Coordinates of C-alpha atoms and ligand atoms in Angstrom, one line a residue:
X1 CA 6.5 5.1 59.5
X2 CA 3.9 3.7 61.4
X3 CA 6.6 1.3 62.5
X4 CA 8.9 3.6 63.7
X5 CA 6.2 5.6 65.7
X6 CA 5.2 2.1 67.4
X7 CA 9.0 1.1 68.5
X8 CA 9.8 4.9 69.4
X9 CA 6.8 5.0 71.8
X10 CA 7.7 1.1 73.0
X11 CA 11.7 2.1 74.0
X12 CA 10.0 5.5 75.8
X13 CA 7.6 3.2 77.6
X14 CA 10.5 0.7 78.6
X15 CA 12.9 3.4 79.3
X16 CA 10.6 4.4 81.7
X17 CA 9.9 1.1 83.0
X18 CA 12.9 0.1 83.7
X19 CA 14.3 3.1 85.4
X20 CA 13.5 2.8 89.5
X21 CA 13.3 6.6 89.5
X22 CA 11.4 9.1 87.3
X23 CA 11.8 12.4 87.6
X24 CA 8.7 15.6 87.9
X25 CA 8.3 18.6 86.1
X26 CA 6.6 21.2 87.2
X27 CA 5.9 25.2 86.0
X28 CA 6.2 28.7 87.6
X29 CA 3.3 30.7 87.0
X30 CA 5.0 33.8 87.1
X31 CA 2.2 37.1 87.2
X32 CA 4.1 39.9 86.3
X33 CA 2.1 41.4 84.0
X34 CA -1.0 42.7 83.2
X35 CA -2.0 41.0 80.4
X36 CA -2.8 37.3 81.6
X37 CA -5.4 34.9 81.5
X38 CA -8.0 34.8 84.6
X39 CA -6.6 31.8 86.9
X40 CA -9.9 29.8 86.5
X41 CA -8.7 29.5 82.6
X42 CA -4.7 29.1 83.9
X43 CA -5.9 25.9 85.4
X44 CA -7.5 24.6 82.1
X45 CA -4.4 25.6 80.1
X46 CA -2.6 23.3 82.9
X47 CA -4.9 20.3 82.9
X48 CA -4.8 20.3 78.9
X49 CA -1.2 20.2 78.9
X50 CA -0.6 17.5 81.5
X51 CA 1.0 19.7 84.2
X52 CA 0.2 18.8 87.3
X53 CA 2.6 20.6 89.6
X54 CA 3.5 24.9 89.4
X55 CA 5.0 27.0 91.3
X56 CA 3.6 30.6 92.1
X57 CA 6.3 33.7 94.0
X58 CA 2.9 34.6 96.4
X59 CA -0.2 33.2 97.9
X60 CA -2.3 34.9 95.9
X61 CA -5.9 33.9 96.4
X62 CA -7.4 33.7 93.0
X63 CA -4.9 31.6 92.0
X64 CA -4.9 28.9 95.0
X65 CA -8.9 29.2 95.1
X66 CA -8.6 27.9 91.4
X67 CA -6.5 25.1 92.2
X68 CA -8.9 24.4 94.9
X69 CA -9.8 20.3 93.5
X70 CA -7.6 20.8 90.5
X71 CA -5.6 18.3 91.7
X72 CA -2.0 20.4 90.8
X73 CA 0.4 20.8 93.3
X74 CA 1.3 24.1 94.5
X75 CA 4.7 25.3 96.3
X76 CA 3.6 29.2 97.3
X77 CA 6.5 32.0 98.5
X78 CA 6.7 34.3 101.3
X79 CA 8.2 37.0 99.3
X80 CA 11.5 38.9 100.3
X81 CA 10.0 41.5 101.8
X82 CA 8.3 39.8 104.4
X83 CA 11.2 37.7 105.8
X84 CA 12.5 40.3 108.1
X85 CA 8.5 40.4 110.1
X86 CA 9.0 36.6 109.6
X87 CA 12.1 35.9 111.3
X88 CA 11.8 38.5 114.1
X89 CA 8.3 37.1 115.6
X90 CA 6.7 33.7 115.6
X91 CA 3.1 35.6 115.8
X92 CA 3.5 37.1 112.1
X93 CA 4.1 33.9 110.6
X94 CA 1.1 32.5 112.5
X95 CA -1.0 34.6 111.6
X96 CA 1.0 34.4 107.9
X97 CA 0.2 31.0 108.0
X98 CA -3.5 31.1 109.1
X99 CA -4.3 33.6 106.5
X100 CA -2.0 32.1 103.3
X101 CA -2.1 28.4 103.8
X102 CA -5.0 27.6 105.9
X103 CA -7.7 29.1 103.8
X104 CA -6.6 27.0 101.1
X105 CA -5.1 23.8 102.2
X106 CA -5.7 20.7 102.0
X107 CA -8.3 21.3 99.0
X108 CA -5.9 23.1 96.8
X109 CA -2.5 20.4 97.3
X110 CA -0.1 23.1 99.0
X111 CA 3.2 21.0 98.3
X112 CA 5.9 23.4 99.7
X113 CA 6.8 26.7 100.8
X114 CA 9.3 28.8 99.4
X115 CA 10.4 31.2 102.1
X116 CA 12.1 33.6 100.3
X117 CA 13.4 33.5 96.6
X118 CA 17.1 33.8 95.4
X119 CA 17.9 36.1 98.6
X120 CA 21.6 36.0 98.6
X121 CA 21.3 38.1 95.4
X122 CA 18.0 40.3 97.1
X123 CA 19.3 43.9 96.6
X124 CA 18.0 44.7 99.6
X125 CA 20.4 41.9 102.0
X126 CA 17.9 40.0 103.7
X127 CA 20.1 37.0 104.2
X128 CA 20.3 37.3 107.9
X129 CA 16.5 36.8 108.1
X130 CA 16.5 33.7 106.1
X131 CA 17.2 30.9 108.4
X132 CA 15.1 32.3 111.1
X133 CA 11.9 33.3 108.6
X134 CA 12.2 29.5 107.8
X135 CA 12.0 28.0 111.5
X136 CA 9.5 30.7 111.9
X137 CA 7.0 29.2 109.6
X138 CA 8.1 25.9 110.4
X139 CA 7.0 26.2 113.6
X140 CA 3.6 27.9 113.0
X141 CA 2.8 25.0 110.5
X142 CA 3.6 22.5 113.6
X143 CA 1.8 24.5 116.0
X144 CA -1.5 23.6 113.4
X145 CA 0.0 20.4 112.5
X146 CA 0.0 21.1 109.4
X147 CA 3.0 19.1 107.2
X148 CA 4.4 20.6 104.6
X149 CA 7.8 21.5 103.7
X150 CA 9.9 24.6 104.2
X151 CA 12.7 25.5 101.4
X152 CA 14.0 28.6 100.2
X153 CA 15.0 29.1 96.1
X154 CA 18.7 29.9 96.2
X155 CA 20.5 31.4 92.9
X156 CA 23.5 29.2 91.4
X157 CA 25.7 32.1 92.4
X158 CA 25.5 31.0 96.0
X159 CA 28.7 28.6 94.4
X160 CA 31.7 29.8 94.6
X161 CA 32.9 27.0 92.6
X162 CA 31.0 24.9 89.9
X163 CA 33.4 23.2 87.4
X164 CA 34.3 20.5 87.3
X165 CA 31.1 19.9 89.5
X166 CA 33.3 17.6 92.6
X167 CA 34.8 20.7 93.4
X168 CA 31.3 22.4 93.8
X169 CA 31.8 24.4 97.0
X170 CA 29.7 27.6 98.1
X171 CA 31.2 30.9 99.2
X172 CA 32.9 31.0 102.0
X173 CA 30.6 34.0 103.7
X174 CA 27.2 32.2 103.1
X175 CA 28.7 28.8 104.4
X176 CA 28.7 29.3 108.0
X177 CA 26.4 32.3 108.5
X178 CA 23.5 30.5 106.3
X179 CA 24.4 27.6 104.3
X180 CA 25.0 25.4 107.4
X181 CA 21.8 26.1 109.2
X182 CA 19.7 25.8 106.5
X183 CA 21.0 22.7 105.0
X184 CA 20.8 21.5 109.0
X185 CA 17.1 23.0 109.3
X186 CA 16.5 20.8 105.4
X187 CA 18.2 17.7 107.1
X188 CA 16.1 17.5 110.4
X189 CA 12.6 18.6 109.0
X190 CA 12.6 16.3 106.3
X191 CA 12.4 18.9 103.1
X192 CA 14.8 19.6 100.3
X193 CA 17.1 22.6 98.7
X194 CA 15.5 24.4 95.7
X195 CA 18.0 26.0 93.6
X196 CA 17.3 27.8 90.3
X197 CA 19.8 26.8 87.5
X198 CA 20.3 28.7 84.4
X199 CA 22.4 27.4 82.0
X200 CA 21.9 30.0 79.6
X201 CA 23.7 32.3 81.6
X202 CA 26.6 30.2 81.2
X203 CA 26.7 29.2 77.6
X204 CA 26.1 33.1 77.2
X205 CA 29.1 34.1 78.7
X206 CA 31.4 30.9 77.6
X207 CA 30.9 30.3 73.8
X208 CA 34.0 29.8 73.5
X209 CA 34.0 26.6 75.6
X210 CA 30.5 25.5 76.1
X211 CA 29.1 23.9 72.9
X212 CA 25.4 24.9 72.2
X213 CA 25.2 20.8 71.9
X214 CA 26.2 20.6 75.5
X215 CA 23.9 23.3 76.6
X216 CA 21.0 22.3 75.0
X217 CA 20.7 18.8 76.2
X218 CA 21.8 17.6 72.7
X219 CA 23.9 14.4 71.5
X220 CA 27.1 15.5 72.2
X221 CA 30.7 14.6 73.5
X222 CA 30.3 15.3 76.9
X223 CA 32.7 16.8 79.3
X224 CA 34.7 14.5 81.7
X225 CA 35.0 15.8 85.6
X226 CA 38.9 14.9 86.0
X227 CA 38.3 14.2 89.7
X228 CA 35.2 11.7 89.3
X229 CA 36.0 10.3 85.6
X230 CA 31.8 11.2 85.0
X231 CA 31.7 12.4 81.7
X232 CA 28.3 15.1 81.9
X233 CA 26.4 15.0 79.1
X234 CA 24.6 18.4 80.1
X235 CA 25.4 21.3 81.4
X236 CA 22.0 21.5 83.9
X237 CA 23.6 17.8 85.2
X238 CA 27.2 19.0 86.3
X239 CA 25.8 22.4 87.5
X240 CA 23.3 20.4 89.5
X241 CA 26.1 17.8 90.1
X242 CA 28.4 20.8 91.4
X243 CA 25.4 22.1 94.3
X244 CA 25.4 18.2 95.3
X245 CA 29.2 18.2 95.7
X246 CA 28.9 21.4 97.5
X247 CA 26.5 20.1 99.9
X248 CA 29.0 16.7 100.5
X249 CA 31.6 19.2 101.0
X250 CA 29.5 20.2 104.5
X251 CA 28.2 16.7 104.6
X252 CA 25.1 17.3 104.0
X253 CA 24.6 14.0 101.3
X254 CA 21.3 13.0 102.7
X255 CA 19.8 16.4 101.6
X256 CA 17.7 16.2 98.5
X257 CA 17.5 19.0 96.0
X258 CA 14.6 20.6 93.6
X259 CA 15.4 22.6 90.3
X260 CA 13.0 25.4 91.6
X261 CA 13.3 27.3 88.0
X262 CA 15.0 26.4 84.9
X263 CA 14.5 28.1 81.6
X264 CA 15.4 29.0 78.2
X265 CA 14.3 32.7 76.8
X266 CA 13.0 32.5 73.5
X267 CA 13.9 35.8 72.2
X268 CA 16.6 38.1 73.4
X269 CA 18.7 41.4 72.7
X270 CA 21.5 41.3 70.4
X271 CA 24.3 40.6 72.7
X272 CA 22.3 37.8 74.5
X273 CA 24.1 34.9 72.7
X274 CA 21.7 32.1 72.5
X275 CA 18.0 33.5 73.2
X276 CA 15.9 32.3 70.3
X277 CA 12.8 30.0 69.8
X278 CA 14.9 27.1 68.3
X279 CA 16.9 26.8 71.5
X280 CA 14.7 27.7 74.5
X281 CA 12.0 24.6 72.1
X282 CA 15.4 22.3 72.3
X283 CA 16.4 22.8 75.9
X284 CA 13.0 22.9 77.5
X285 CA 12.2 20.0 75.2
X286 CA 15.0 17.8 75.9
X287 CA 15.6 18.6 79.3
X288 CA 11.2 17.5 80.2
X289 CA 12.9 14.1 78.3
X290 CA 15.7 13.8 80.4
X291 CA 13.6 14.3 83.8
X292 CA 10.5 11.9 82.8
X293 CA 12.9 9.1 80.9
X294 CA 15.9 9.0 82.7
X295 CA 17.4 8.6 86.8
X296 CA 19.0 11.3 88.6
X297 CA 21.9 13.0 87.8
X298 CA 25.4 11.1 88.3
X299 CA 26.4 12.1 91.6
X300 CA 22.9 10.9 93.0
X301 CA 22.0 8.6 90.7
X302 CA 19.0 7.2 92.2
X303 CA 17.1 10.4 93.1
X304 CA 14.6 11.5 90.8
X305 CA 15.5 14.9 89.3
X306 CA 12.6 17.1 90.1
X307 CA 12.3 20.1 87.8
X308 CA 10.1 23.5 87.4
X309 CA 10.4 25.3 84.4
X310 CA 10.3 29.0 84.0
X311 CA 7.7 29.7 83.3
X312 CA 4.4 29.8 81.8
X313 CA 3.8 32.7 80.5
X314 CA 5.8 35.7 78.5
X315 CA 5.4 38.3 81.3
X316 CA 5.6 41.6 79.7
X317 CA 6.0 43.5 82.8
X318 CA 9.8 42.4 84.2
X319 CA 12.0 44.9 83.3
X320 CA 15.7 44.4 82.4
X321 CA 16.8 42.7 79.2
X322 CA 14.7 41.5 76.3
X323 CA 15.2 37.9 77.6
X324 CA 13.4 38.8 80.9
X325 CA 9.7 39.0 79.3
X326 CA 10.3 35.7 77.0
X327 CA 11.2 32.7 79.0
X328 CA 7.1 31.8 78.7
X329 CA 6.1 28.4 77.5
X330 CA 3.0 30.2 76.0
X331 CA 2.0 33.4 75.3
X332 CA -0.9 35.4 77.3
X333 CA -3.1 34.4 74.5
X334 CA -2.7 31.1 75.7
X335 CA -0.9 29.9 72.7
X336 CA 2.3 27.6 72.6
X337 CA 5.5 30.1 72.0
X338 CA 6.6 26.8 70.6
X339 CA 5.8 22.9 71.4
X340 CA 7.1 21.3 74.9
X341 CA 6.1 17.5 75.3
X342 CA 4.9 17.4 79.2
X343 CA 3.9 13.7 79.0
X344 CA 5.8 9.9 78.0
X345 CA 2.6 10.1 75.1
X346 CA 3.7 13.3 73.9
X347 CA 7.4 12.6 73.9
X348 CA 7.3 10.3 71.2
X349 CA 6.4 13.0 68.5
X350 CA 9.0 15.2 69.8
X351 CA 12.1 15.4 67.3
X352 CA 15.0 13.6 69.2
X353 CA 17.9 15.4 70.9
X354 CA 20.4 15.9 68.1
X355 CA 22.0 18.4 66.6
X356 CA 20.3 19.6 63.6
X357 CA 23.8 19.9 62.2
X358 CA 23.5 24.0 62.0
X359 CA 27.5 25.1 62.6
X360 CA 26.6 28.3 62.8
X361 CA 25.5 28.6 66.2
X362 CA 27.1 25.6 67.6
X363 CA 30.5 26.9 69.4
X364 CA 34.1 25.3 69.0
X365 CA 33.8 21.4 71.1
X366 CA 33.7 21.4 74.9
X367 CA 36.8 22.5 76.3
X368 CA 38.6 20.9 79.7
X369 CA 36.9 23.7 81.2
X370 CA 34.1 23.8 80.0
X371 CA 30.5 24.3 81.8
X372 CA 32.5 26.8 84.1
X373 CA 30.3 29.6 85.5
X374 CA 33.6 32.0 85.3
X375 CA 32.0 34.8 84.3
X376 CA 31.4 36.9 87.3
X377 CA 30.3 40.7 87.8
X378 CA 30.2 42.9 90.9
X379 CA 27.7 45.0 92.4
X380 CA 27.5 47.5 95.6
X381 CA 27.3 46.1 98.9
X382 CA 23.8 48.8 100.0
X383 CA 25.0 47.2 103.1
X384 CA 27.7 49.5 104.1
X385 CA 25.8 52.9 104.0
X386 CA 25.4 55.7 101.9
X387 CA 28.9 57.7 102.5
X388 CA 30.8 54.7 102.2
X389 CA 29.3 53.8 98.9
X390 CA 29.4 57.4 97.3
X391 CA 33.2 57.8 98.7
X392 CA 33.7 54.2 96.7
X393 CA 31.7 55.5 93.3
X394 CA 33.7 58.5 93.7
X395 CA 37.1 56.7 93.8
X396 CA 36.1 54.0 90.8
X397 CA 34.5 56.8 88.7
X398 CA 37.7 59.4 89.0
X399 CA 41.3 57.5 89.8
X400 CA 40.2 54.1 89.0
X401 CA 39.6 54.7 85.6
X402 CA 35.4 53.5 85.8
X403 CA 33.2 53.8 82.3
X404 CA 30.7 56.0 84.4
X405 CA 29.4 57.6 81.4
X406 CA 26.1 54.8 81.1
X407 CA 25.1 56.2 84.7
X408 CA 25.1 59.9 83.8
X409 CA 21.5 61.9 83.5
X410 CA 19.6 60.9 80.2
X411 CA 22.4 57.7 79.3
X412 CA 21.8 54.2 79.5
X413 CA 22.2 53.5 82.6
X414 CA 21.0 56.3 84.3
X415 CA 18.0 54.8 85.5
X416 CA 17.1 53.4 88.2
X417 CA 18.7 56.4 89.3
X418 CA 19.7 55.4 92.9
X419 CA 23.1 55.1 94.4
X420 CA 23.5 51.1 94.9
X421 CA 22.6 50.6 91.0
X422 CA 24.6 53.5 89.9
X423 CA 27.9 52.2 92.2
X424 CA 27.2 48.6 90.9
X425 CA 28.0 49.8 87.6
X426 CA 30.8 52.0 88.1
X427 CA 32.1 48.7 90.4
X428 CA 31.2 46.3 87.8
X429 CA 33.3 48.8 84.6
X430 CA 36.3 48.7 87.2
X431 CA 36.3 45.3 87.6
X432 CA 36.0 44.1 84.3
X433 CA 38.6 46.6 83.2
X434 CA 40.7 44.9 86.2
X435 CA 40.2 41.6 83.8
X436 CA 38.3 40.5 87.2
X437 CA 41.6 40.5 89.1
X438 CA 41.4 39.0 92.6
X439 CA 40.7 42.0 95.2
X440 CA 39.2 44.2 92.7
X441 CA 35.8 43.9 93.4
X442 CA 35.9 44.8 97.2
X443 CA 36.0 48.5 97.3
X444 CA 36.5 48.0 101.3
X445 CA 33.8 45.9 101.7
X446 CA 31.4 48.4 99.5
X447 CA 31.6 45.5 96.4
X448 CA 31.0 42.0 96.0
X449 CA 31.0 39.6 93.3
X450 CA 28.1 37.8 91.6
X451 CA 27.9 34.8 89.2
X452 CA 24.7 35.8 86.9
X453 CA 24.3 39.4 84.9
X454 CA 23.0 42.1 87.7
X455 CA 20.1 43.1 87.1
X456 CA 19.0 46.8 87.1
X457 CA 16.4 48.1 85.1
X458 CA 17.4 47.9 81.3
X459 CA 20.8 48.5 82.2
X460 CA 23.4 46.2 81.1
X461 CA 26.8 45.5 82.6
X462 CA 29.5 45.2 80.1
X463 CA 31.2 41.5 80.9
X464 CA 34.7 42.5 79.7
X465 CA 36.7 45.6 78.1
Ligands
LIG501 C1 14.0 47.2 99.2 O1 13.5 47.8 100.3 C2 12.8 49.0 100.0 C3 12.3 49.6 101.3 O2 11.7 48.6 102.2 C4 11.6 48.7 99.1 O3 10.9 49.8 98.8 C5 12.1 48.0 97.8 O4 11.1 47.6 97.0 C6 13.0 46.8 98.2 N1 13.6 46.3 97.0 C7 13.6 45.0 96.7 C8 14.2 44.7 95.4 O5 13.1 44.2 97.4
LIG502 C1 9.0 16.7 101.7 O1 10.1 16.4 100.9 C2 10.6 15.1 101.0 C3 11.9 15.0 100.2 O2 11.6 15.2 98.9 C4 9.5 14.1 100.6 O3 10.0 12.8 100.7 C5 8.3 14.3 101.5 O4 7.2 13.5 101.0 C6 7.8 15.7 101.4 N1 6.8 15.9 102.5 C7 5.6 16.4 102.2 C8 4.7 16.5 103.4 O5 5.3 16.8 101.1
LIG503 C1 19.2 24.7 63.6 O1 19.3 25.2 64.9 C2 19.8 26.5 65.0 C3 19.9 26.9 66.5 O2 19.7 25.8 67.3 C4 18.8 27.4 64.3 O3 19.3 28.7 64.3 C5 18.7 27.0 62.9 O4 17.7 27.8 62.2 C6 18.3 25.5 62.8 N1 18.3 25.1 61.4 C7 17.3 24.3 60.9 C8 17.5 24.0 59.5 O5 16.3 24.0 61.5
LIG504 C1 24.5 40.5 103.5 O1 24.6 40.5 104.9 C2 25.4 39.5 105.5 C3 25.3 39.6 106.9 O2 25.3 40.9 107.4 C4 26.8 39.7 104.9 O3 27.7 38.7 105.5 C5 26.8 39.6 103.4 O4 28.1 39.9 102.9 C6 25.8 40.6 102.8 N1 25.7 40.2 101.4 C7 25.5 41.2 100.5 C8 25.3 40.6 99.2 O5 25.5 42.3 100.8

């Protein structure tokens, strides 16, 4: 016994030893709810559990005056809602700048800033802002000379492609408009691309080609990219391989990229295949492994994969599905939902990544297309206007044959009662009942399609009739 713990911890040590690059993890310390510890006591929970880097979706001040000396590394967010006063004048993210960063840095270790988070799915649009918000506060942080660097969180969806992962492209309408200038603002200023992988959504939506196994980080057969001959191991590696190949695609190689959230829920609604404590232990678990033992993925072999979990607390205030309020690592309480092994040291006592031979929850062997992000829904474009919307509600809810019954008064999907969440779902019902044809989620421009569940409320959108 004792033997075995010796030689285990020995191949972690020279795993690590011999591999040039090894990887980060980090946390986001999500807040939303009202039922967390103070952040004086956050930053004790951190420093007993070895994490030394989080993420946080603000600048909130009681949190980054706790850090203050900590010695964990912070990337703070300029939230959505400021981007539009951010890109339109250099003076508000000055004086953004001077109040959010300045106060704080260099005593609490500011390592990034997120402008922005997943805005290409931002109900409100604020996509055209993006590129501009980010030079914006760029600029201001020059003008102090103060160096950090400038990314923005995008959402896997921005793909238009992802399996196998070469063919990794993004959608046409966000290459030129955004993609390019930010991956060209990345390039010259020296930062990375943050993206936020999920590969839960996935496996939820393809069980009947995505093994558990595969999604879970587990021992498994792999699935071979018949461009490249790789065979991934992972899921997270070919949909991380399959943003690389979509930044080569724009030559854009020299760029690096940052998992900006990953996660696992630990508990889930019934039709949320996959949500349990088992799996969200086994992923999180095996994927801290996989970051702090191994290289990068196959595509960029020697860049250290650099990876923030979601998150670090349950937060019992995010609305939407069950899932939503349990992707924490611990509860308020400040106990462990289950066990996650942040150091080497700690590692060594974690069970190692096979299957526990359970067939029941382990779907049919990886199929050729397998680790596809197929599933796709489609939501109102607020974009267009009012009329435009309710003349395109109108038409999917009468002729087109729309399930509109969720979004009457007192049904499921009534609330949030407002017009782009109600549309969304009459869109979405005709488009799955279209089996997703090609040109059925358009609605003259009033529609477009998404790669991850919408998220409305409680409401769910059916993913096929
Ligand atoms: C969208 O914008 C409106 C008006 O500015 C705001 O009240 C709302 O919270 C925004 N929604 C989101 C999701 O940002
Ligand atoms: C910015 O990111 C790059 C790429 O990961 C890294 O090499 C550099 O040290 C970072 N700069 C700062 C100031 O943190
Ligand atoms: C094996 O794992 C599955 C899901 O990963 C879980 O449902 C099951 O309870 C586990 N069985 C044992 C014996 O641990
Ligand atoms: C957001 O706005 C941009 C530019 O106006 C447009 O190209 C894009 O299709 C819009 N995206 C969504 C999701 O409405």
């Amino acid at each position: 016994m004792a033997y075995t713990v010796i030689a285990t911890l020995i191949l972690l040590f020279s795993a690590v030893a011999s591999t040039t690059a090894t990887g980060l993890i980090g946390v986001n310390y999500g807040r939303i709810a009202d039922n967390l510890p103070d952040p004086t006591k956050v930053v004790q929970l951190l420093q007993s559990n070895a994490i030394d880097r989080i993420k946080i979706f603000d600048t909130e001040s009681t949190v980054l005056k706790a850090l203050s000396g900590s010695k964990i590394a912070v990337t703070v967010c300029l939230p959505n809602e400021q981007l539009k006063s951010a890109a339109a004048d250099q003076a508000f993210t000055d004086n953004w700048v001077q109040s959010n960063i300045l106060p704080y840095y260099p005593s609490t270790i500011i390592d990034a800033i997120a402008v922005g988070n997943e805005v290409f799915v931002d109900p409100n649009n604020t996509t055209d802002f993006l590129v501009p918000a980010m030079k914006n506060v760029h600029a201001s942080l020059v003008k102090i000379k103060i160096n950090i660097n400038v990314s923005s969180p995008i959402a896997l969806s921005a793909l238009a492609t992802s399996y196998p992962s070469s063919s990794g492209s993004f959608k046409s309408d966000l290459v030129e408009p955004v993609m390019k200038p930010m991956l060209s603002f990345l390039k010259e200023t020296g930062s990375y691309l943050m993206v936020n992988v999920y590969p839960f959504f996935a496996y939820g939506a393809n069980t009947d080609t995505i093994s558990l196994d595969y999604a879970l980080l587990r021992e498994n057969t792999g699935v071979k990219d018949p461009k490249t001959g790789i065979v991934y191991k992972s899921l997270f590696e070919a949909q991380i391989d399959a943003v690389y190949a979509a930044m080569d695609a724009l030559q854009f190689s020299d760029v690096k990229l940052v998992v900006s959230e990953t996660g696992w829920p630990s508990k889930g609604d019934s039709d949320e295949i996959g949500a349990g404590e088992d799996n969200a232990a086994q992923y999180n678990g095996n994927l801290v492994r996989r970051v702090i033992t191994g290289g990068g993925s196959p595509l960029r072999p020697n860049d250290p994969l650099v990876v923030y979990l979601f998150a670090l607390f349950n937060e019992n205030q995010k609305t939407g599905p069950t899932s939503e309020r349990n992707y924490g690592l611990f509860y308020p309480n400040e106990q462990k939902v289950y066990n996650v092994p942040f150091s080497v040291e700690a590692l060594a006592d974690f069970p190692s990544a096979v299957s526990n031979g359970s067939k029941t929850e382990v779907a049919t062997a990886p199929s050729p297309n397998g680790g596809d992000v197929s599933q796709t829904w489609c939501v109102a474009n607020g974009k267009v206007g009012q009329k435009k919307l309710q003349e395109a509600l109108d038409y999917a809810c009468g002729e087109g044959g729309a399930d509109c019954r969720p979004i009457q008064s007192g049904d499921t999907c009534y609330n949030p009662n407002n017009l782009v969440s109600h549309a969304s779902y009459a869109f979405n019902s005709y488009y799955q009942k279209q089996a997703r044809a090609t040109g059925s989620c358009d609605f003259d421009g009033a529609a477009y399609v998404v790669t991850q569940p919408p998220r409305y409320g409680s409401c769910k959108f059916p993913t096929g009739y």
